[in-house]
Structures are given as structure tokens and as C-alpha cells.
Amino acid sequence: MRSTGRILVAISALCGTLTPVFAQEGITQPGYFEVTGVADDDVLNVRQFASAESEIVGSFGPHAAPIEVLDSEDGWAHVSTGESDGYVSTSYLSAVDLPMLGQSGLPQSLVCAGTEPFWSLRFNENEMLMQDMAEDPQVYVITETRTLGNVGTYASYVIGGKDSQAAVAIVSNRICSDGMSDRSYSREIALLFLGSGGTASYSGCCFVPMNP
């Protein structure tokens, strides 16, 4: 790819900004689960706090998956639901394995999004689909996936190409806020697009959506 040099420079620059970030709190290792042991006519309640007496703020149906768990403690899993966070009993969760995106350690079904402007980036096995309100959807063929050596397994990069353009996504396992809701996201993203017309950058949060 003709822009290899520019891509390496971009990754190096982003790695430099990520190093101090990982000295701070907020690092996650999200896990993925399926609701089990819940009757077909019942739901798994999401509580505001880690207590069976706490207010119900949401629910998951039987066999709902994948449930993205940010962390867990004392039999309660910290999850996101709708526009806020909550807790569910780990007694009704069973771990599931998700297909990974190459060597990145990221789930293939990862979705990232941001505001000002509103945009979204969807990953699959071979491609990244970028949607920006100001432009038509753009598909970038994935050419390389890796974890970042200087921050262990807490960050990864994905490189994609389209014609003479390149896309570089740096995804870190760090609690992220969209600034518009009380929901916590499991990962954050720094996104760069490099082409003959210049460089465009985006930042946002990422999550794995539940199956319909």
C-alpha cells in the first residue's frame, strides 16, 4: 500500500498518546455472556445497584446474547442497558466465545460510534464500514490487525484500505462515555483516515451489540 509510511507514523503517534492513558483507572477486559436459567416467559432484571433490593432499570430476555460485561464482583455483573448502566446476577450468565477480528483481540461484531459529527464504524471479518452523516458509506478492506506491544493486550489496531485511502483504527479497552447518556461503553476508539485529500480524525466509543 502506497501510504504504508504514513500509516506507521499515524500508529506511532497514537501509541504515544495512549501510553499515559493506560496509567490511569478505567481499564476493562470486557467479557461476553448469554442469559441462562431464565424461563421463556420471564426476564433477567437489571438493577440500578448491585443488590436484589435495588430499583429495576432494565431487563434481558431468555437466552439474550451477547451480554457485554464491563466487570463483576460479589456475584453481580456490571452491564449497560439502553441509556444507562446496571447490574445483573452472575448466576444467570454463561460465558460465550465470540469470533475475533484477526490478531487484534477484538470481536468481529464490534461497533464504534461518535458525535459531532455523528458517525459509526462497523467491523466484520474482512471489512470496516464507515458511515458519516455528511458522506456516503465507505467500505475499507482490512489488511492488518494487531495488539499494541507497548500497552499489552489493552489496545489494538486495525488497518484498512480503499483505493488510495487508508483507515487506521486504534481501539483501547477503557471505559468510555458518549457524553449524551449515562451509559458506559467497554472500549474507546481513535480513528484516522489518510488520503490524497488530507487526514481526517474521529474519536468515540465501542460496544458489541446484542443479537436481534
Short mmCIF file of C-alpha atoms in Angstrom, two decimals:
data_model
loop_
_atom_site.label_atom_id
_atom_site.label_comp_id
_atom_site.label_asym_id
_atom_site.label_seq_id
_atom_site.Cartn_x
_atom_site.Cartn_y
_atom_site.Cartn_z
CA MET A 1 0.00 0.00 0.00
CA ARG A 2 1.46 3.35 -1.01
CA SER A 3 0.51 5.00 2.27
CA THR A 4 2.35 2.48 4.48
CA GLY A 5 4.79 5.10 5.75
CA ARG A 6 2.02 7.49 6.71
CA ILE A 7 0.15 4.67 8.45
CA LEU A 8 3.17 3.75 10.57
CA VAL A 9 3.64 7.39 11.54
CA ALA A 10 -0.03 7.62 12.50
CA ILE A 11 0.13 4.47 14.63
CA SER A 12 3.30 5.65 16.36
CA ALA A 13 1.71 8.99 17.17
CA LEU A 14 -1.43 7.37 18.54
CA CYS A 15 0.58 4.89 20.60
CA GLY A 16 2.41 7.80 22.17
CA THR A 17 -0.85 9.36 23.27
CA LEU A 18 -2.18 6.05 24.61
CA THR A 19 0.76 5.22 26.88
CA PRO A 20 -0.12 7.71 29.67
CA VAL A 21 -3.79 6.82 29.33
CA PHE A 22 -3.15 3.28 30.48
CA ALA A 23 -1.53 4.51 33.68
CA GLN A 24 -4.96 5.75 34.70
CA GLU A 25 -8.04 3.97 36.01
CA GLY A 26 -10.83 2.77 33.76
CA ILE A 27 -9.11 -0.16 32.06
CA THR A 28 -11.50 -3.02 31.28
CA GLN A 29 -11.34 -6.57 29.99
CA PRO A 30 -14.94 -6.97 28.84
CA GLY A 31 -16.47 -10.43 28.79
CA TYR A 32 -19.42 -11.78 26.82
CA PHE A 33 -22.26 -13.90 28.16
CA GLU A 34 -25.64 -15.45 27.42
CA VAL A 35 -28.64 -15.32 29.74
CA THR A 36 -29.31 -18.84 31.04
CA GLY A 37 -31.64 -20.35 33.61
CA VAL A 38 -34.44 -17.87 32.89
CA ALA A 39 -37.85 -19.23 31.88
CA ASP A 40 -39.19 -18.43 28.42
CA ASP A 41 -41.92 -16.25 29.94
CA ASP A 42 -39.58 -14.44 32.35
CA VAL A 43 -36.71 -11.91 32.19
CA LEU A 44 -33.41 -11.25 33.92
CA ASN A 45 -33.79 -7.93 35.72
CA VAL A 46 -31.11 -5.27 35.51
CA ARG A 47 -30.75 -3.47 38.85
CA GLN A 48 -29.54 0.08 39.39
CA PHE A 49 -27.06 -1.13 42.00
CA ALA A 50 -25.54 -4.49 42.88
CA SER A 51 -28.40 -5.55 45.14
CA ALA A 52 -31.55 -7.63 44.74
CA GLU A 53 -33.41 -4.84 46.55
CA SER A 54 -32.26 -2.13 44.14
CA GLU A 55 -34.55 -0.50 41.58
CA ILE A 56 -35.07 -2.32 38.28
CA VAL A 57 -33.73 -0.24 35.38
CA GLY A 58 -33.98 -2.74 32.55
CA SER A 59 -34.13 -6.41 31.66
CA PHE A 60 -32.75 -9.09 29.35
CA GLY A 61 -34.87 -11.81 27.83
CA PRO A 62 -34.17 -15.56 27.98
CA HIS A 63 -31.04 -16.55 26.02
CA ALA A 64 -30.19 -12.90 25.27
CA ALA A 65 -26.63 -12.65 23.96
CA PRO A 66 -24.02 -11.45 23.80
CA ILE A 67 -24.34 -9.54 27.08
CA GLU A 68 -21.27 -7.32 27.40
CA VAL A 69 -19.97 -7.34 30.99
CA LEU A 70 -17.66 -4.49 31.98
CA ASP A 71 -16.64 -6.08 35.29
CA SER A 72 -18.06 -8.28 38.05
CA GLU A 73 -17.81 -8.57 41.81
CA ASP A 74 -19.57 -10.50 44.58
CA GLY A 75 -21.97 -12.24 42.21
CA TRP A 76 -23.01 -9.14 40.27
CA ALA A 77 -22.05 -8.19 36.71
CA HIS A 78 -21.78 -4.55 35.61
CA VAL A 79 -23.62 -4.18 32.29
CA SER A 80 -25.01 -1.45 30.06
CA THR A 81 -28.64 -1.29 29.06
CA GLY A 82 -30.30 1.39 26.98
CA GLU A 83 -29.07 4.79 28.10
CA SER A 84 -27.61 3.75 31.47
CA ASP A 85 -25.68 1.11 33.40
CA GLY A 86 -26.89 -1.54 35.79
CA TYR A 87 -26.15 -4.87 37.42
CA VAL A 88 -27.37 -8.42 36.88
CA SER A 89 -26.82 -11.58 38.88
CA THR A 90 -23.96 -13.67 37.50
CA SER A 91 -25.94 -16.79 38.47
CA TYR A 92 -27.90 -16.36 35.24
CA LEU A 93 -24.97 -15.73 32.89
CA SER A 94 -22.89 -18.24 30.94
CA ALA A 95 -19.77 -17.21 29.03
CA VAL A 96 -19.84 -17.31 25.23
CA ASP A 97 -16.99 -17.18 22.73
CA LEU A 98 -17.17 -14.56 20.01
CA PRO A 99 -15.27 -14.73 16.69
CA MET A 100 -12.21 -12.49 16.89
CA LEU A 101 -11.04 -9.97 14.31
CA GLY A 102 -7.73 -11.37 13.09
CA GLN A 103 -4.91 -10.85 15.60
CA SER A 104 -6.49 -7.79 17.20
CA GLY A 105 -8.21 -9.49 20.13
CA LEU A 106 -11.36 -7.54 19.20
CA PRO A 107 -14.75 -9.14 18.48
CA GLN A 108 -15.67 -9.19 14.80
CA SER A 109 -19.08 -7.71 15.62
CA LEU A 110 -17.65 -4.59 17.29
CA VAL A 111 -19.45 -1.32 16.57
CA CYS A 112 -17.96 2.11 17.27
CA ALA A 113 -19.68 5.50 17.08
CA GLY A 114 -19.22 9.15 17.91
CA THR A 115 -20.86 12.55 17.82
CA GLU A 116 -20.13 16.00 16.36
CA PRO A 117 -20.36 14.82 13.64
CA PHE A 118 -22.42 11.67 14.12
CA TRP A 119 -20.66 8.66 12.65
CA SER A 120 -20.42 4.89 13.07
CA LEU A 121 -17.87 2.23 12.20
CA ARG A 122 -18.80 -1.43 11.94
CA PHE A 123 -16.32 -4.28 11.75
CA ASN A 124 -16.74 -7.71 10.24
CA GLU A 125 -14.31 -10.47 9.36
CA ASN A 126 -12.80 -8.67 6.38
CA GLU A 127 -14.06 -5.08 6.28
CA MET A 128 -14.72 -1.84 8.11
CA LEU A 129 -17.87 0.06 7.16
CA MET A 130 -17.69 3.79 7.88
CA GLN A 131 -20.90 5.82 7.91
CA ASP A 132 -20.80 9.59 8.30
CA MET A 133 -23.90 11.75 8.05
CA ALA A 134 -22.06 14.05 5.65
CA GLU A 135 -20.89 11.34 3.23
CA ASP A 136 -21.94 8.08 1.61
CA PRO A 137 -20.96 4.85 3.43
CA GLN A 138 -17.37 3.80 2.76
CA VAL A 139 -16.04 0.23 2.87
CA TYR A 140 -12.38 -0.39 3.78
CA VAL A 141 -10.87 -3.84 3.27
CA ILE A 142 -8.96 -4.90 6.38
CA THR A 143 -5.28 -5.52 5.66
CA GLU A 144 -3.72 -5.81 9.13
CA THR A 145 -4.80 -6.40 12.74
CA ARG A 146 -2.57 -6.42 15.83
CA THR A 147 -2.41 -5.71 19.53
CA LEU A 148 -0.19 -2.81 20.56
CA GLY A 149 3.00 -4.06 22.15
CA ASN A 150 3.65 -1.05 24.37
CA VAL A 151 0.33 -1.35 26.22
CA GLY A 152 -0.06 -5.14 26.44
CA THR A 153 -3.44 -6.53 25.49
CA TYR A 154 -5.36 -3.38 26.37
CA ALA A 155 -5.22 -1.82 22.91
CA SER A 156 -5.30 -2.96 19.31
CA TYR A 157 -5.10 -1.51 15.84
CA VAL A 158 -6.92 -2.35 12.64
CA ILE A 159 -5.78 -1.06 9.24
CA GLY A 160 -7.98 -0.98 6.18
CA GLY A 161 -7.66 0.29 2.62
CA LYS A 162 -9.91 1.65 -0.12
CA ASP A 163 -8.45 2.79 -3.44
CA SER A 164 -5.70 5.26 -2.43
CA GLN A 165 -7.13 5.82 1.05
CA ALA A 166 -6.25 4.13 4.33
CA ALA A 167 -8.15 3.82 7.60
CA VAL A 168 -6.38 3.28 10.93
CA ALA A 169 -8.45 2.36 13.99
CA ILE A 170 -6.83 2.28 17.43
CA VAL A 171 -9.21 0.62 19.91
CA SER A 172 -8.44 0.58 23.64
CA ASN A 173 -10.13 -1.34 26.46
CA ARG A 174 -11.03 1.71 28.51
CA ILE A 175 -14.38 2.82 29.90
CA CYS A 176 -15.84 5.39 27.51
CA SER A 177 -18.72 7.86 27.66
CA ASP A 178 -20.62 9.21 24.67
CA GLY A 179 -21.28 12.49 26.51
CA MET A 180 -25.01 12.19 25.85
CA SER A 181 -26.15 9.41 28.18
CA ASP A 182 -25.27 7.71 31.47
CA ARG A 183 -24.20 4.56 29.67
CA SER A 184 -20.65 3.23 29.97
CA TYR A 185 -19.01 1.66 26.95
CA SER A 186 -16.32 -1.02 27.15
CA ARG A 187 -13.91 0.48 24.64
CA GLU A 188 -12.84 3.76 23.07
CA ILE A 189 -11.54 4.40 19.57
CA ALA A 190 -9.24 6.85 17.83
CA LEU A 191 -9.82 6.72 14.08
CA LEU A 192 -7.74 8.21 11.26
CA PHE A 193 -8.41 8.35 7.54
CA LEU A 194 -5.44 9.14 5.30
CA GLY A 195 -5.70 10.01 1.62
CA SER A 196 -4.61 12.39 -1.10
CA GLY A 197 -7.07 14.97 0.21
CA GLY A 198 -5.53 15.01 3.67
CA THR A 199 -6.21 13.38 7.02
CA ALA A 200 -9.49 13.16 8.95
CA SER A 201 -9.73 12.06 12.58
CA TYR A 202 -12.59 10.82 14.75
CA SER A 203 -12.98 9.61 18.33
CA GLY A 204 -15.76 7.70 20.00
CA CYS A 205 -16.89 4.66 21.97
CA CYS A 206 -17.32 1.00 21.04
CA PHE A 207 -19.54 -1.90 22.07
CA VAL A 208 -20.75 -5.29 20.90
CA PRO A 209 -24.48 -5.20 20.06
CA MET A 210 -26.82 -7.95 21.20
CA ASN A 211 -28.22 -10.37 18.65
CA PRO A 212 -31.69 -9.41 17.39
#
